[in-house]
PDB file of C-alpha atoms in Angstrom:
ATOM      1  CA  UNK A   1       0.000   0.000   0.000  1.00 86.00           C
ATOM      2  CA  UNK A   2       1.200   3.480  -0.886  1.00 93.00           C
ATOM      3  CA  UNK A   3       0.101   6.869   0.420  1.00 96.00           C
ATOM      4  CA  UNK A   4      -1.226   9.406  -2.059  1.00 98.00           C
ATOM      5  CA  UNK A   5      -1.880  13.111  -1.624  1.00 98.00           C
ATOM      6  CA  UNK A   6      -4.379  14.672  -4.005  1.00 98.00           C
ATOM      7  CA  UNK A   7      -3.887  18.437  -3.632  1.00 98.00           C
ATOM      8  CA  UNK A   8      -6.253  20.582  -5.669  1.00 98.00           C
ATOM      9  CA  UNK A   9      -7.766  23.987  -6.237  1.00 97.00           C
ATOM     10  CA  UNK A  10     -11.367  24.454  -7.330  1.00 93.00           C
ATOM     11  CA  UNK A  11     -13.659  27.275  -8.358  1.00 88.00           C
ATOM     12  CA  UNK A  12     -17.205  25.913  -8.191  1.00 86.00           C
ATOM     13  CA  UNK A  13     -16.424  22.430  -6.890  1.00 92.00           C
ATOM     14  CA  UNK A  14     -16.022  20.235  -9.984  1.00 95.00           C
ATOM     15  CA  UNK A  15     -12.294  19.779  -9.366  1.00 97.00           C
ATOM     16  CA  UNK A  16     -13.136  18.724  -5.795  1.00 97.00           C
ATOM     17  CA  UNK A  17     -15.500  16.090  -7.218  1.00 97.00           C
ATOM     18  CA  UNK A  18     -12.733  14.868  -9.539  1.00 98.00           C
ATOM     19  CA  UNK A  19     -10.261  14.725  -6.620  1.00 98.00           C
ATOM     20  CA  UNK A  20     -12.731  12.703  -4.548  1.00 98.00           C
ATOM     21  CA  UNK A  21     -13.280  10.247  -7.416  1.00 98.00           C
ATOM     22  CA  UNK A  22      -9.510   9.817  -7.676  1.00 98.00           C
ATOM     23  CA  UNK A  23      -9.293   9.198  -3.913  1.00 98.00           C
ATOM     24  CA  UNK A  24     -12.080   6.615  -4.159  1.00 97.00           C
ATOM     25  CA  UNK A  25     -10.381   4.839  -7.077  1.00 97.00           C
ATOM     26  CA  UNK A  26      -7.021   4.736  -5.278  1.00 97.00           C
ATOM     27  CA  UNK A  27      -8.634   3.404  -2.092  1.00 96.00           C
ATOM     28  CA  UNK A  28     -10.457   0.738  -4.120  1.00 95.00           C
ATOM     29  CA  UNK A  29      -7.030  -0.303  -5.362  1.00 93.00           C
ATOM     30  CA  UNK A  30      -5.837  -0.727  -1.767  1.00 93.00           C
ATOM     31  CA  UNK A  31      -3.942   2.518  -1.224  1.00 95.00           C
ATOM     32  CA  UNK A  32      -4.263   5.286   1.337  1.00 96.00           C
ATOM     33  CA  UNK A  33      -5.369   8.519  -0.332  1.00 97.00           C
ATOM     34  CA  UNK A  34      -6.320  11.930   1.001  1.00 97.00           C
ATOM     35  CA  UNK A  35      -7.634  14.992  -0.854  1.00 98.00           C
ATOM     36  CA  UNK A  36      -6.778  18.522   0.272  1.00 98.00           C
ATOM     37  CA  UNK A  37      -8.361  21.700  -1.088  1.00 98.00           C
ATOM     38  CA  UNK A  38      -5.392  24.077  -1.311  1.00 97.00           C
ATOM     39  CA  UNK A  39      -7.790  27.015  -1.274  1.00 95.00           C
ATOM     40  CA  UNK A  40      -8.499  26.077   2.332  1.00 96.00           C
ATOM     41  CA  UNK A  41      -4.885  25.465   3.358  1.00 94.00           C
ATOM     42  CA  UNK A  42      -1.922  23.123   3.197  1.00 93.00           C
ATOM     43  CA  UNK A  43      -2.038  19.376   3.929  1.00 94.00           C
ATOM     44  CA  UNK A  44      -1.766  18.364   7.607  1.00 94.00           C
ATOM     45  CA  UNK A  45       1.307  16.260   6.817  1.00 95.00           C
ATOM     46  CA  UNK A  46       4.438  17.320   4.937  1.00 95.00           C
ATOM     47  CA  UNK A  47       4.775  16.278   1.286  1.00 96.00           C
ATOM     48  CA  UNK A  48       7.578  13.923   2.337  1.00 96.00           C
ATOM     49  CA  UNK A  49       5.015  11.844   4.278  1.00 96.00           C
ATOM     50  CA  UNK A  50       3.384  10.791   0.986  1.00 97.00           C
ATOM     51  CA  UNK A  51       4.710   8.277  -1.525  1.00 97.00           C
ATOM     52  CA  UNK A  52       3.081  10.064  -4.461  1.00 98.00           C
ATOM     53  CA  UNK A  53       1.257  13.321  -5.154  1.00 98.00           C
ATOM     54  CA  UNK A  54      -1.396  14.343  -7.654  1.00 98.00           C
ATOM     55  CA  UNK A  55      -2.027  18.063  -8.065  1.00 98.00           C
ATOM     56  CA  UNK A  56      -5.204  19.315  -9.715  1.00 97.00           C
ATOM     57  CA  UNK A  57      -6.631  22.645 -10.736  1.00 97.00           C
ATOM     58  CA  UNK A  58      -9.578  24.103 -12.532  1.00 95.00           C
ATOM     59  CA  UNK A  59      -9.130  26.716 -15.231  1.00 92.00           C
ATOM     60  CA  UNK A  60     -10.988  30.007 -14.977  1.00 83.00           C
ATOM     61  CA  UNK A  61     -10.524  32.697 -17.605  1.00 80.00           C
ATOM     62  CA  UNK A  62      -7.356  30.982 -18.800  1.00 84.00           C
ATOM     63  CA  UNK A  63      -5.646  30.672 -15.405  1.00 90.00           C
ATOM     64  CA  UNK A  64      -5.167  27.955 -12.821  1.00 94.00           C
ATOM     65  CA  UNK A  65      -6.134  28.373  -9.189  1.00 95.00           C
ATOM     66  CA  UNK A  66      -3.517  30.639  -7.531  1.00 95.00           C
ATOM     67  CA  UNK A  67      -3.233  28.386  -4.461  1.00 97.00           C
ATOM     68  CA  UNK A  68      -2.226  25.479  -6.701  1.00 97.00           C
ATOM     69  CA  UNK A  69       0.543  27.415  -8.429  1.00 96.00           C
ATOM     70  CA  UNK A  70       1.827  28.650  -5.053  1.00 97.00           C
ATOM     71  CA  UNK A  71       1.762  25.103  -3.644  1.00 97.00           C
ATOM     72  CA  UNK A  72       3.748  23.693  -6.563  1.00 98.00           C
ATOM     73  CA  UNK A  73       6.325  26.487  -6.459  1.00 96.00           C
ATOM     74  CA  UNK A  74       6.809  26.155  -2.702  1.00 97.00           C
ATOM     75  CA  UNK A  75       7.037  22.341  -2.774  1.00 97.00           C
ATOM     76  CA  UNK A  76       8.676  21.768  -6.161  1.00 97.00           C
ATOM     77  CA  UNK A  77      11.722  20.028  -4.655  1.00 97.00           C
ATOM     78  CA  UNK A  78       9.618  17.609  -2.583  1.00 97.00           C
ATOM     79  CA  UNK A  79       7.332  16.975  -5.565  1.00 97.00           C
ATOM     80  CA  UNK A  80      10.305  16.235  -7.809  1.00 96.00           C
ATOM     81  CA  UNK A  81      11.536  13.583  -5.359  1.00 96.00           C
ATOM     82  CA  UNK A  82       8.479  11.339  -5.770  1.00 97.00           C
ATOM     83  CA  UNK A  83       6.037  10.185  -8.456  1.00 98.00           C
ATOM     84  CA  UNK A  84       3.671  13.028  -9.342  1.00 98.00           C
ATOM     85  CA  UNK A  85       0.846  13.824 -11.671  1.00 98.00           C
ATOM     86  CA  UNK A  86      -1.210  16.840 -12.642  1.00 98.00           C
ATOM     87  CA  UNK A  87      -4.859  16.992 -13.623  1.00 98.00           C
ATOM     88  CA  UNK A  88      -6.721  19.945 -15.039  1.00 97.00           C
ATOM     89  CA  UNK A  89     -10.467  20.539 -15.220  1.00 96.00           C
ATOM     90  CA  UNK A  90     -11.754  22.917 -17.889  1.00 91.00           C
ATOM     91  CA  UNK A  91     -14.400  23.592 -20.509  1.00 84.00           C
ATOM     92  CA  UNK A  92     -11.648  23.429 -23.127  1.00 84.00           C
ATOM     93  CA  UNK A  93     -11.324  19.709 -22.414  1.00 87.00           C
ATOM     94  CA  UNK A  94     -15.092  19.215 -22.661  1.00 82.00           C
ATOM     95  CA  UNK A  95     -15.301  19.609 -26.406  1.00 81.00           C
ATOM     96  CA  UNK A  96     -14.279  17.637 -29.471  1.00 81.00           C
ATOM     97  CA  UNK A  97     -12.994  20.823 -31.118  1.00 78.00           C
ATOM     98  CA  UNK A  98      -9.261  20.307 -31.712  1.00 86.00           C
ATOM     99  CA  UNK A  99      -8.488  24.006 -31.276  1.00 86.00           C
ATOM    100  CA  UNK A 100     -10.176  24.097 -27.862  1.00 83.00           C
ATOM    101  CA  UNK A 101      -8.459  20.891 -26.757  1.00 88.00           C
ATOM    102  CA  UNK A 102      -5.124  22.365 -27.855  1.00 90.00           C
ATOM    103  CA  UNK A 103      -5.971  25.365 -25.681  1.00 88.00           C
ATOM    104  CA  UNK A 104      -6.310  23.003 -22.678  1.00 91.00           C
ATOM    105  CA  UNK A 105      -2.893  21.527 -23.441  1.00 93.00           C
ATOM    106  CA  UNK A 106      -1.433  25.042 -23.686  1.00 93.00           C
ATOM    107  CA  UNK A 107      -2.768  25.823 -20.202  1.00 94.00           C
ATOM    108  CA  UNK A 108      -0.830  22.836 -18.835  1.00 95.00           C
ATOM    109  CA  UNK A 109       2.322  23.784 -20.739  1.00 96.00           C
ATOM    110  CA  UNK A 110       2.118  27.320 -19.363  1.00 95.00           C
ATOM    111  CA  UNK A 111       1.668  25.943 -15.833  1.00 95.00           C
ATOM    112  CA  UNK A 112       4.668  23.629 -16.191  1.00 96.00           C
ATOM    113  CA  UNK A 113       6.778  26.481 -17.541  1.00 95.00           C
ATOM    114  CA  UNK A 114       5.673  28.931 -14.826  1.00 94.00           C
ATOM    115  CA  UNK A 115       6.305  26.483 -11.983  1.00 96.00           C
ATOM    116  CA  UNK A 116       9.288  24.599 -13.460  1.00 96.00           C
ATOM    117  CA  UNK A 117       7.629  21.378 -12.265  1.00 97.00           C
ATOM    118  CA  UNK A 118       7.449  18.368 -14.560  1.00 97.00           C
ATOM    119  CA  UNK A 119       4.786  15.881 -13.434  1.00 98.00           C
ATOM    120  CA  UNK A 120       5.083  12.250 -14.524  1.00 97.00           C
ATOM    121  CA  UNK A 121       1.451  11.973 -15.621  1.00 97.00           C
ATOM    122  CA  UNK A 122      -1.079  14.532 -16.870  1.00 97.00           C
ATOM    123  CA  UNK A 123      -4.862  14.256 -17.116  1.00 97.00           C
ATOM    124  CA  UNK A 124      -7.202  16.698 -18.831  1.00 97.00           C
ATOM    125  CA  UNK A 125     -10.871  16.486 -17.871  1.00 96.00           C
ATOM    126  CA  UNK A 126     -14.000  18.310 -18.893  1.00 93.00           C
ATOM    127  CA  UNK A 127     -15.473  20.506 -16.195  1.00 91.00           C
ATOM    128  CA  UNK A 128     -18.957  21.769 -15.518  1.00 90.00           C
ATOM    129  CA  UNK A 129     -21.137  24.811 -15.965  1.00 86.00           C
ATOM    130  CA  UNK A 130     -22.955  25.715 -12.761  1.00 87.00           C
ATOM    131  CA  UNK A 131     -25.307  28.391 -14.096  1.00 89.00           C
ATOM    132  CA  UNK A 132     -27.526  27.964 -11.030  1.00 89.00           C
ATOM    133  CA  UNK A 133     -24.642  29.066  -8.781  1.00 87.00           C
ATOM    134  CA  UNK A 134     -23.458  32.079 -10.806  1.00 87.00           C
ATOM    135  CA  UNK A 135     -24.399  35.674 -10.220  1.00 87.00           C
ATOM    136  CA  UNK A 136     -25.797  37.670 -13.117  1.00 90.00           C
ATOM    137  CA  UNK A 137     -22.460  38.897 -14.523  1.00 89.00           C
ATOM    138  CA  UNK A 138     -20.683  35.569 -14.191  1.00 85.00           C
ATOM    139  CA  UNK A 139     -23.650  33.765 -15.763  1.00 85.00           C
ATOM    140  CA  UNK A 140     -23.473  36.155 -18.716  1.00 87.00           C
ATOM    141  CA  UNK A 141     -19.698  35.707 -19.072  1.00 84.00           C
ATOM    142  CA  UNK A 142     -19.910  31.900 -18.793  1.00 83.00           C
ATOM    143  CA  UNK A 143     -22.746  31.802 -21.301  1.00 86.00           C
ATOM    144  CA  UNK A 144     -20.494  33.597 -23.794  1.00 84.00           C
ATOM    145  CA  UNK A 145     -17.618  31.199 -23.114  1.00 80.00           C
ATOM    146  CA  UNK A 146     -19.939  28.194 -23.324  1.00 81.00           C
ATOM    147  CA  UNK A 147     -21.402  29.381 -26.623  1.00 84.00           C
ATOM    148  CA  UNK A 148     -17.960  29.014 -28.184  1.00 79.00           C
ATOM    149  CA  UNK A 149     -16.806  25.950 -26.219  1.00 78.00           C
ATOM    150  CA  UNK A 150     -19.814  23.642 -25.825  1.00 80.00           C
ATOM    151  CA  UNK A 151     -22.871  25.427 -27.181  1.00 82.00           C
ATOM    152  CA  UNK A 152     -24.693  24.883 -23.884  1.00 85.00           C
ATOM    153  CA  UNK A 153     -26.208  28.289 -23.225  1.00 87.00           C
ATOM    154  CA  UNK A 154     -29.470  27.366 -21.497  1.00 89.00           C
ATOM    155  CA  UNK A 155     -28.866  29.119 -18.171  1.00 88.00           C
ATOM    156  CA  UNK A 156     -31.900  27.491 -16.556  1.00 89.00           C
ATOM    157  CA  UNK A 157     -29.875  24.326 -15.971  1.00 89.00           C
ATOM    158  CA  UNK A 158     -26.367  23.131 -15.071  1.00 89.00           C
ATOM    159  CA  UNK A 159     -24.084  20.987 -17.249  1.00 87.00           C
ATOM    160  CA  UNK A 160     -21.473  18.435 -16.242  1.00 90.00           C
ATOM    161  CA  UNK A 161     -18.893  17.354 -18.822  1.00 89.00           C
ATOM    162  CA  UNK A 162     -16.575  15.223 -16.720  1.00 94.00           C
ATOM    163  CA  UNK A 163     -16.035  11.726 -18.102  1.00 95.00           C
ATOM    164  CA  UNK A 164     -15.946   9.782 -14.826  1.00 97.00           C
ATOM    165  CA  UNK A 165     -14.653   6.603 -16.467  1.00 97.00           C
ATOM    166  CA  UNK A 166     -11.740   8.658 -17.814  1.00 97.00           C
ATOM    167  CA  UNK A 167     -11.030  10.046 -14.331  1.00 98.00           C
ATOM    168  CA  UNK A 168     -10.997   6.544 -12.831  1.00 97.00           C
ATOM    169  CA  UNK A 169      -8.759   5.264 -15.640  1.00 98.00           C
ATOM    170  CA  UNK A 170      -6.323   8.126 -15.017  1.00 98.00           C
ATOM    171  CA  UNK A 171      -6.237   7.295 -11.283  1.00 98.00           C
ATOM    172  CA  UNK A 172      -5.648   3.583 -11.990  1.00 96.00           C
ATOM    173  CA  UNK A 173      -2.910   4.403 -14.503  1.00 96.00           C
ATOM    174  CA  UNK A 174      -1.201   6.713 -12.011  1.00 97.00           C
ATOM    175  CA  UNK A 175      -1.490   4.060  -9.281  1.00 96.00           C
ATOM    176  CA  UNK A 176       0.077   1.436 -11.577  1.00 95.00           C
ATOM    177  CA  UNK A 177       2.880   3.874 -12.440  1.00 96.00           C
ATOM    178  CA  UNK A 178       3.533   4.538  -8.728  1.00 96.00           C
ATOM    179  CA  UNK A 179       3.410   0.830  -7.889  1.00 95.00           C
ATOM    180  CA  UNK A 180       5.971   0.122 -10.589  1.00 91.00           C
ATOM    181  CA  UNK A 181       8.188   3.013  -9.582  1.00 91.00           C
ATOM    182  CA  UNK A 182       8.127   2.119  -5.881  1.00 88.00           C
ATOM    183  CA  UNK A 183       8.140  -1.660  -6.362  1.00 87.00           C
ATOM    184  CA  UNK A 184       4.772  -2.044  -4.640  1.00 83.00           C
ATOM    185  CA  UNK A 185       2.609  -4.945  -5.755  1.00 75.00           C
ATOM    186  CA  UNK A 186      -0.939  -4.027  -6.743  1.00 70.00           C
ATOM    187  CA  UNK A 187      -3.750  -5.624  -4.747  1.00 65.00           C
ATOM    188  CA  UNK A 188      -4.414  -9.241  -5.732  1.00 58.00           C
ATOM    189  CA  UNK A 189      -7.766  -8.357  -7.318  1.00 48.00           C
ATOM    190  CA  UNK A 190      -5.916  -6.069  -9.761  1.00 48.00           C
ATOM    191  CA  UNK A 191      -3.312  -8.682 -10.836  1.00 43.00           C
TER     192      UNK A 191
END
């Protein structure tokens, strides 16, 4: 069994849902996993107490959550000493449009360049539109963004674009990578 930290930053909560699904998948595989919302503070334990770390962030108006960037910059050395991964949640990843998906990749590349951190695995997931939770101005802005990205502009409802099977597959792939890197056997049910 390995210990995993899933450190994330979220805007409206979709990245938190993704982090919790990753935790659940890792636990199902027999590992210890804990999720920490960096917007609420640092993990209770030092990074060195974890065998592996996944960092996740939502994208809002082309930028990652500031707490996530700060966390990576401050802990880059500790992150570099263990298996790591990065996952990003955005509307750009929620579409089949190649230009939009390239935009999502560019966000990751900019993050890697800005933080000088090079995660071992990267996952890009579609996010959500929470029209019911937005104020008037944000609803208007998100409707304009959605018109170009997904076409979902009916503000009387919310939309979720996250492919949960893809999230679970990413978590299993990262777990297998960590197991191989640390020489930890996967649970017998996974063999």
